[in-house]
Amino acid sequence: MKYIPFLLLLLGAPFSVLAQNPDLPDDFLTKEFHRERRQALREKMPSNSVAVFFAAAVRNRSNDVDYEYHQDPDFYYLTGYKEPHSVLLIFKDKQKAADGSLYDEIIFVQMRNEMMEMWTGRRLGEEGVKKKWGLEFAYANKEFKRYNLDFSKFDKVLFYDFKNDVRDNPRDSSDLADLVAQFKLKVNYPDPARIPVNPEPAKNNLDTRSLGGIMAQLRGIKKPEEVELIRKAVLVSCQAQVEVMKAMRPGMSELEVQGIHEFVFKKYQAEDVGYPSIVGSGHNGCILHYEENYKPSIESKDLILMDLGAEYRGYTADITRTIPISGKFSPEQKQIYELVLKAQEEAMKICKPGTNFSDLTKATRVVIDQGLKDLGIIKDGEKHRYYPHGCCHHIGLDVHDKGEYNQLAEGMAITIEPGIYIPENSPCDPKWWGIAVRIEDDYLLTKDGNDHLSALAPRKVEDIEAMMRLPSPLDNFVLPDLPAKKK
Ligand code: GLY
Ligand code: MN
Ligand code: MN
């Protein structure tokens, strides 16, 4: 009797609540999102074509340890599925199965396996993929070999060419390497190392060039559900930059700064970094993608350049803040910093639909070249290496996301990231040596302008210095010394 109210409660609960898996966050993209994206792809595909996508490879780190698995972003975008050893086919037109049923997409996935799941984690298997991701035609990857599709009937077979860097596991006859090999046989891929099974040369319907452009059109314009996730990735990354600013003390290591950032965004449930964290103090900041982060004790006189982005449900932020370790910019540091800031603000002014990507970079270059000249760091018209990169790229499932790079359009999510890097021994007054500044923010293109997504992390000199004066929750986080080595 006393169980009845509980049962009634359960019966009254919405299905989604009952179906929720308490071991996973509940704000992933939905199967409806991915289904709609497959349909959007289908609409952009040429007539009588099939698009073939392979899951990302499992990469070995060393010995029996693999790198953490990360799904191929196109594959993820189209399916939501995050497991390896899988192949997805999307057809422009309906295909007829042997039993007469019609389908326009099919996926082959790794099978459930109790023993493997005990060692390396849960698998959805065919049934799980059908249920969770709504891919009705889901089969075990071992069936791909027998999948009897005549690829020669298509005008185009769209796929990305292979880099031939996928390891075969000899104990598994349907891992990614086998799926790729089977596909090559099926489409008569011109592989010089392979003795052709079919001596007749195949009709050349293989197209390894078009898919990139189509996927860039799709992924470059973010859907509202994606924008929400990007916003979240950006916000937690900004909050992490804020906490780092408050906690920064001379003597910390670069790794410790990285650790604080990553701890904070994980506290907000971001699952990963979107790219390796870059924390370079002093002249290390001049290495654009410095990932060592090994300097054991950062120095009070230096700046620290922190290019850090959380990945939240697959979507990544990309934010750089450069701050003085002491809490106060020196006059030279401030001059360089304000120049980079001015360059960024010039680009922000024209960051709206219709502007060309290249105009953003141009706007930052004009400011930086003029400013470096005014400071006597370069001579008039001098070609220099102090700003050696472009200033903008799409962000999304990749940090350098797929997208078109001509005109800005509503729905794009991009960075603006000018920088000045003056390595030691540069041909200028030594007082500038070792100063490296990048300021990188994330923007969503709106109908007639932009939404500055990363505004939460201070950018102006006064705002950074004010933030650095605030107490940090980590001020009292003091760990004991490790026990001394026994004599
Ligand atoms: N974090 C890499 C970049 O800014 O492009
Ligand atoms: Mn960037
Ligand atoms: Mn960056």
PDB file of C-alpha atoms in Angstrom, residues 40-178:
ATOM      1  CA  ALA A  40      20.341  19.532 -44.334  1.00  0.00           C
ATOM      2  CA  LEU A  41      23.386  17.705 -45.697  1.00  0.00           C
ATOM      3  CA  ARG A  42      21.210  15.586 -47.976  1.00  0.00           C
ATOM      4  CA  GLU A  43      19.671  18.723 -49.422  1.00  0.00           C
ATOM      5  CA  LYS A  44      23.106  20.101 -50.308  1.00  0.00           C
ATOM      6  CA  MET A  45      24.397  16.857 -51.817  1.00  0.00           C
ATOM      7  CA  PRO A  46      24.535  16.573 -55.600  1.00  0.00           C
ATOM      8  CA  SER A  47      21.940  14.417 -57.350  1.00  0.00           C
ATOM      9  CA  ASN A  48      22.332  10.659 -57.216  1.00  0.00           C
ATOM     10  CA  SER A  49      25.090  10.722 -54.595  1.00  0.00           C
ATOM     11  CA  VAL A  50      26.120   9.069 -51.352  1.00  0.00           C
ATOM     12  CA  ALA A  51      28.261  10.651 -48.622  1.00  0.00           C
ATOM     13  CA  VAL A  52      30.430   8.353 -46.534  1.00  0.00           C
ATOM     14  CA  PHE A  53      31.864   9.324 -43.152  1.00  0.00           C
ATOM     15  CA  PHE A  54      34.197   7.333 -40.948  1.00  0.00           C
ATOM     16  CA  ALA A  55      34.489   7.665 -37.181  1.00  0.00           C
ATOM     17  CA  ALA A  56      37.790   9.068 -35.895  1.00  0.00           C
ATOM     18  CA  ALA A  57      40.637   6.624 -35.385  1.00  0.00           C
ATOM     19  CA  VAL A  58      41.732   5.397 -31.995  1.00  0.00           C
ATOM     20  CA  ARG A  59      45.289   6.687 -31.617  1.00  0.00           C
ATOM     21  CA  ASN A  60      47.947   4.916 -29.646  1.00  0.00           C
ATOM     22  CA  ARG A  61      49.850   7.030 -27.118  1.00  0.00           C
ATOM     23  CA  SER A  62      52.379   4.375 -26.261  1.00  0.00           C
ATOM     24  CA  ASN A  63      52.525   0.711 -25.368  1.00  0.00           C
ATOM     25  CA  ASP A  64      49.003  -0.280 -24.285  1.00  0.00           C
ATOM     26  CA  VAL A  65      47.685   3.215 -23.654  1.00  0.00           C
ATOM     27  CA  ASP A  66      45.645   5.087 -26.253  1.00  0.00           C
ATOM     28  CA  TYR A  67      44.952   8.806 -26.424  1.00  0.00           C
ATOM     29  CA  GLU A  68      41.585   9.748 -25.027  1.00  0.00           C
ATOM     30  CA  TYR A  69      39.102   9.132 -27.801  1.00  0.00           C
ATOM     31  CA  HIS A  70      37.563  12.126 -29.537  1.00  0.00           C
ATOM     32  CA  GLN A  71      34.974  11.599 -32.215  1.00  0.00           C
ATOM     33  CA  ASP A  72      35.459  13.100 -35.656  1.00  0.00           C
ATOM     34  CA  PRO A  73      33.492  16.384 -35.547  1.00  0.00           C
ATOM     35  CA  ASP A  74      31.596  15.780 -38.812  1.00  0.00           C
ATOM     36  CA  PHE A  75      30.609  12.335 -37.613  1.00  0.00           C
ATOM     37  CA  TYR A  76      29.517  13.756 -34.279  1.00  0.00           C
ATOM     38  CA  TYR A  77      27.605  16.622 -35.916  1.00  0.00           C
ATOM     39  CA  LEU A  78      25.630  14.200 -38.039  1.00  0.00           C
ATOM     40  CA  THR A  79      24.986  11.491 -35.461  1.00  0.00           C
ATOM     41  CA  GLY A  80      25.767  12.409 -31.830  1.00  0.00           C
ATOM     42  CA  TYR A  81      27.504   9.043 -31.666  1.00  0.00           C
ATOM     43  CA  LYS A  82      30.834   9.117 -29.847  1.00  0.00           C
ATOM     44  CA  GLU A  83      32.270   5.633 -30.353  1.00  0.00           C
ATOM     45  CA  PRO A  84      35.009   4.516 -32.748  1.00  0.00           C
ATOM     46  CA  HIS A  85      35.063   1.887 -35.545  1.00  0.00           C
ATOM     47  CA  SER A  86      31.987   3.062 -37.300  1.00  0.00           C
ATOM     48  CA  VAL A  87      30.920   4.182 -40.756  1.00  0.00           C
ATOM     49  CA  LEU A  88      27.931   6.297 -41.767  1.00  0.00           C
ATOM     50  CA  LEU A  89      26.395   6.513 -45.223  1.00  0.00           C
ATOM     51  CA  ILE A  90      23.947   9.232 -46.187  1.00  0.00           C
ATOM     52  CA  PHE A  91      22.107   8.968 -49.484  1.00  0.00           C
ATOM     53  CA  LYS A  92      20.633  11.712 -51.569  1.00  0.00           C
ATOM     54  CA  ASP A  93      17.799   9.386 -52.591  1.00  0.00           C
ATOM     55  CA  LYS A  94      16.013   6.507 -50.925  1.00  0.00           C
ATOM     56  CA  GLN A  95      17.633   3.108 -51.299  1.00  0.00           C
ATOM     57  CA  LYS A  96      15.799  -0.182 -51.315  1.00  0.00           C
ATOM     58  CA  ALA A  97      16.839  -2.812 -48.772  1.00  0.00           C
ATOM     59  CA  ALA A  98      16.663  -6.549 -49.537  1.00  0.00           C
ATOM     60  CA  ASP A  99      13.355  -6.771 -47.667  1.00  0.00           C
ATOM     61  CA  GLY A 100      11.930  -3.936 -49.738  1.00  0.00           C
ATOM     62  CA  SER A 101      12.119  -1.273 -47.050  1.00  0.00           C
ATOM     63  CA  LEU A 102      13.385   2.157 -48.033  1.00  0.00           C
ATOM     64  CA  TYR A 103      16.183   4.014 -46.303  1.00  0.00           C
ATOM     65  CA  ASP A 104      18.336   7.071 -46.930  1.00  0.00           C
ATOM     66  CA  GLU A 105      20.940   6.631 -44.203  1.00  0.00           C
ATOM     67  CA  ILE A 106      22.681   3.671 -42.669  1.00  0.00           C
ATOM     68  CA  ILE A 107      25.286   3.289 -39.948  1.00  0.00           C
ATOM     69  CA  PHE A 108      27.577   0.419 -38.967  1.00  0.00           C
ATOM     70  CA  VAL A 109      28.729   0.578 -35.360  1.00  0.00           C
ATOM     71  CA  GLN A 110      30.799  -1.408 -32.922  1.00  0.00           C
ATOM     72  CA  MET A 111      28.890  -4.184 -31.218  1.00  0.00           C
ATOM     73  CA  ARG A 112      28.179  -4.544 -27.540  1.00  0.00           C
ATOM     74  CA  ASN A 113      30.740  -6.727 -25.826  1.00  0.00           C
ATOM     75  CA  GLU A 114      30.509  -7.434 -22.133  1.00  0.00           C
ATOM     76  CA  MET A 115      34.204  -8.067 -21.669  1.00  0.00           C
ATOM     77  CA  MET A 116      35.355  -5.032 -23.634  1.00  0.00           C
ATOM     78  CA  GLU A 117      32.802  -2.834 -21.923  1.00  0.00           C
ATOM     79  CA  MET A 118      34.191  -3.874 -18.562  1.00  0.00           C
ATOM     80  CA  TRP A 119      37.637  -2.685 -19.637  1.00  0.00           C
ATOM     81  CA  THR A 120      37.047   0.310 -21.851  1.00  0.00           C
ATOM     82  CA  GLY A 121      33.543   1.579 -21.271  1.00  0.00           C
ATOM     83  CA  ARG A 122      29.933   1.251 -22.279  1.00  0.00           C
ATOM     84  CA  ARG A 123      28.919   0.739 -25.870  1.00  0.00           C
ATOM     85  CA  LEU A 124      25.554   1.523 -27.389  1.00  0.00           C
ATOM     86  CA  GLY A 125      25.567  -1.237 -29.993  1.00  0.00           C
ATOM     87  CA  GLU A 126      23.109  -1.314 -32.897  1.00  0.00           C
ATOM     88  CA  GLU A 127      19.991  -1.244 -30.746  1.00  0.00           C
ATOM     89  CA  GLY A 128      21.324   1.538 -28.565  1.00  0.00           C
ATOM     90  CA  VAL A 129      22.160   3.673 -31.597  1.00  0.00           C
ATOM     91  CA  LYS A 130      18.668   3.172 -32.996  1.00  0.00           C
ATOM     92  CA  LYS A 131      17.075   4.161 -29.733  1.00  0.00           C
ATOM     93  CA  LYS A 132      19.396   6.921 -28.569  1.00  0.00           C
ATOM     94  CA  TRP A 133      20.277   8.566 -31.873  1.00  0.00           C
ATOM     95  CA  GLY A 134      17.263   7.673 -33.990  1.00  0.00           C
ATOM     96  CA  LEU A 135      19.319   6.026 -36.725  1.00  0.00           C
ATOM     97  CA  GLU A 136      16.810   3.387 -37.693  1.00  0.00           C
ATOM     98  CA  PHE A 137      19.141   1.512 -40.011  1.00  0.00           C
ATOM     99  CA  ALA A 138      21.940   0.646 -37.610  1.00  0.00           C
ATOM    100  CA  TYR A 139      23.975  -2.522 -37.951  1.00  0.00           C
ATOM    101  CA  ALA A 140      27.041  -4.111 -36.438  1.00  0.00           C
ATOM    102  CA  ASN A 141      30.241  -2.975 -38.134  1.00  0.00           C
ATOM    103  CA  LYS A 142      31.063  -6.581 -39.029  1.00  0.00           C
ATOM    104  CA  GLU A 143      28.061  -6.446 -41.404  1.00  0.00           C
ATOM    105  CA  PHE A 144      29.655  -3.697 -43.490  1.00  0.00           C
ATOM    106  CA  LYS A 145      31.758  -6.243 -45.355  1.00  0.00           C
ATOM    107  CA  ARG A 146      28.608  -8.024 -46.510  1.00  0.00           C
ATOM    108  CA  TYR A 147      26.668  -4.836 -47.202  1.00  0.00           C
ATOM    109  CA  ASN A 148      25.936  -5.294 -50.831  1.00  0.00           C
ATOM    110  CA  LEU A 149      25.660  -1.805 -52.213  1.00  0.00           C
ATOM    111  CA  ASP A 150      26.587  -1.109 -55.807  1.00  0.00           C
ATOM    112  CA  PHE A 151      28.590   2.108 -55.446  1.00  0.00           C
ATOM    113  CA  SER A 152      29.099   2.337 -59.200  1.00  0.00           C
ATOM    114  CA  LYS A 153      25.452   3.342 -59.675  1.00  0.00           C
ATOM    115  CA  PHE A 154      26.013   6.721 -58.021  1.00  0.00           C
ATOM    116  CA  ASP A 155      27.085   9.782 -59.944  1.00  0.00           C
ATOM    117  CA  LYS A 156      29.127  10.789 -56.907  1.00  0.00           C
ATOM    118  CA  VAL A 157      30.564   8.961 -53.919  1.00  0.00           C
ATOM    119  CA  LEU A 158      31.551  11.737 -51.533  1.00  0.00           C
ATOM    120  CA  PHE A 159      34.142  11.088 -48.837  1.00  0.00           C
ATOM    121  CA  TYR A 160      37.333  12.506 -47.367  1.00  0.00           C
ATOM    122  CA  ASP A 161      40.464  10.983 -48.779  1.00  0.00           C
ATOM    123  CA  PHE A 162      42.410   8.707 -46.479  1.00  0.00           C
ATOM    124  CA  LYS A 163      45.596   9.652 -44.768  1.00  0.00           C
ATOM    125  CA  ASN A 164      46.654   6.020 -44.415  1.00  0.00           C
ATOM    126  CA  ASP A 165      47.501   6.479 -40.772  1.00  0.00           C
ATOM    127  CA  VAL A 166      44.966   4.139 -39.207  1.00  0.00           C
ATOM    128  CA  ARG A 167      46.384   1.149 -37.362  1.00  0.00           C
ATOM    129  CA  ASP A 168      44.796  -2.226 -37.924  1.00  0.00           C
ATOM    130  CA  ASN A 169      44.099  -4.329 -34.878  1.00  0.00           C
ATOM    131  CA  PRO A 170      44.733  -7.870 -36.153  1.00  0.00           C
ATOM    132  CA  ARG A 171      42.416  -9.306 -33.485  1.00  0.00           C
ATOM    133  CA  ASP A 172      39.443  -7.289 -34.767  1.00  0.00           C
ATOM    134  CA  SER A 173      38.272  -7.875 -38.333  1.00  0.00           C
ATOM    135  CA  SER A 174      35.857  -4.929 -38.385  1.00  0.00           C
ATOM    136  CA  ASP A 175      37.805  -2.120 -36.783  1.00  0.00           C
ATOM    137  CA  LEU A 176      38.245   1.212 -38.560  1.00  0.00           C
ATOM    138  CA  ALA A 177      41.186  -0.009 -40.641  1.00  0.00           C
ATOM    139  CA  ASP A 178      39.041  -2.894 -41.910  1.00  0.00           C
TER     140      ASP A 178
END
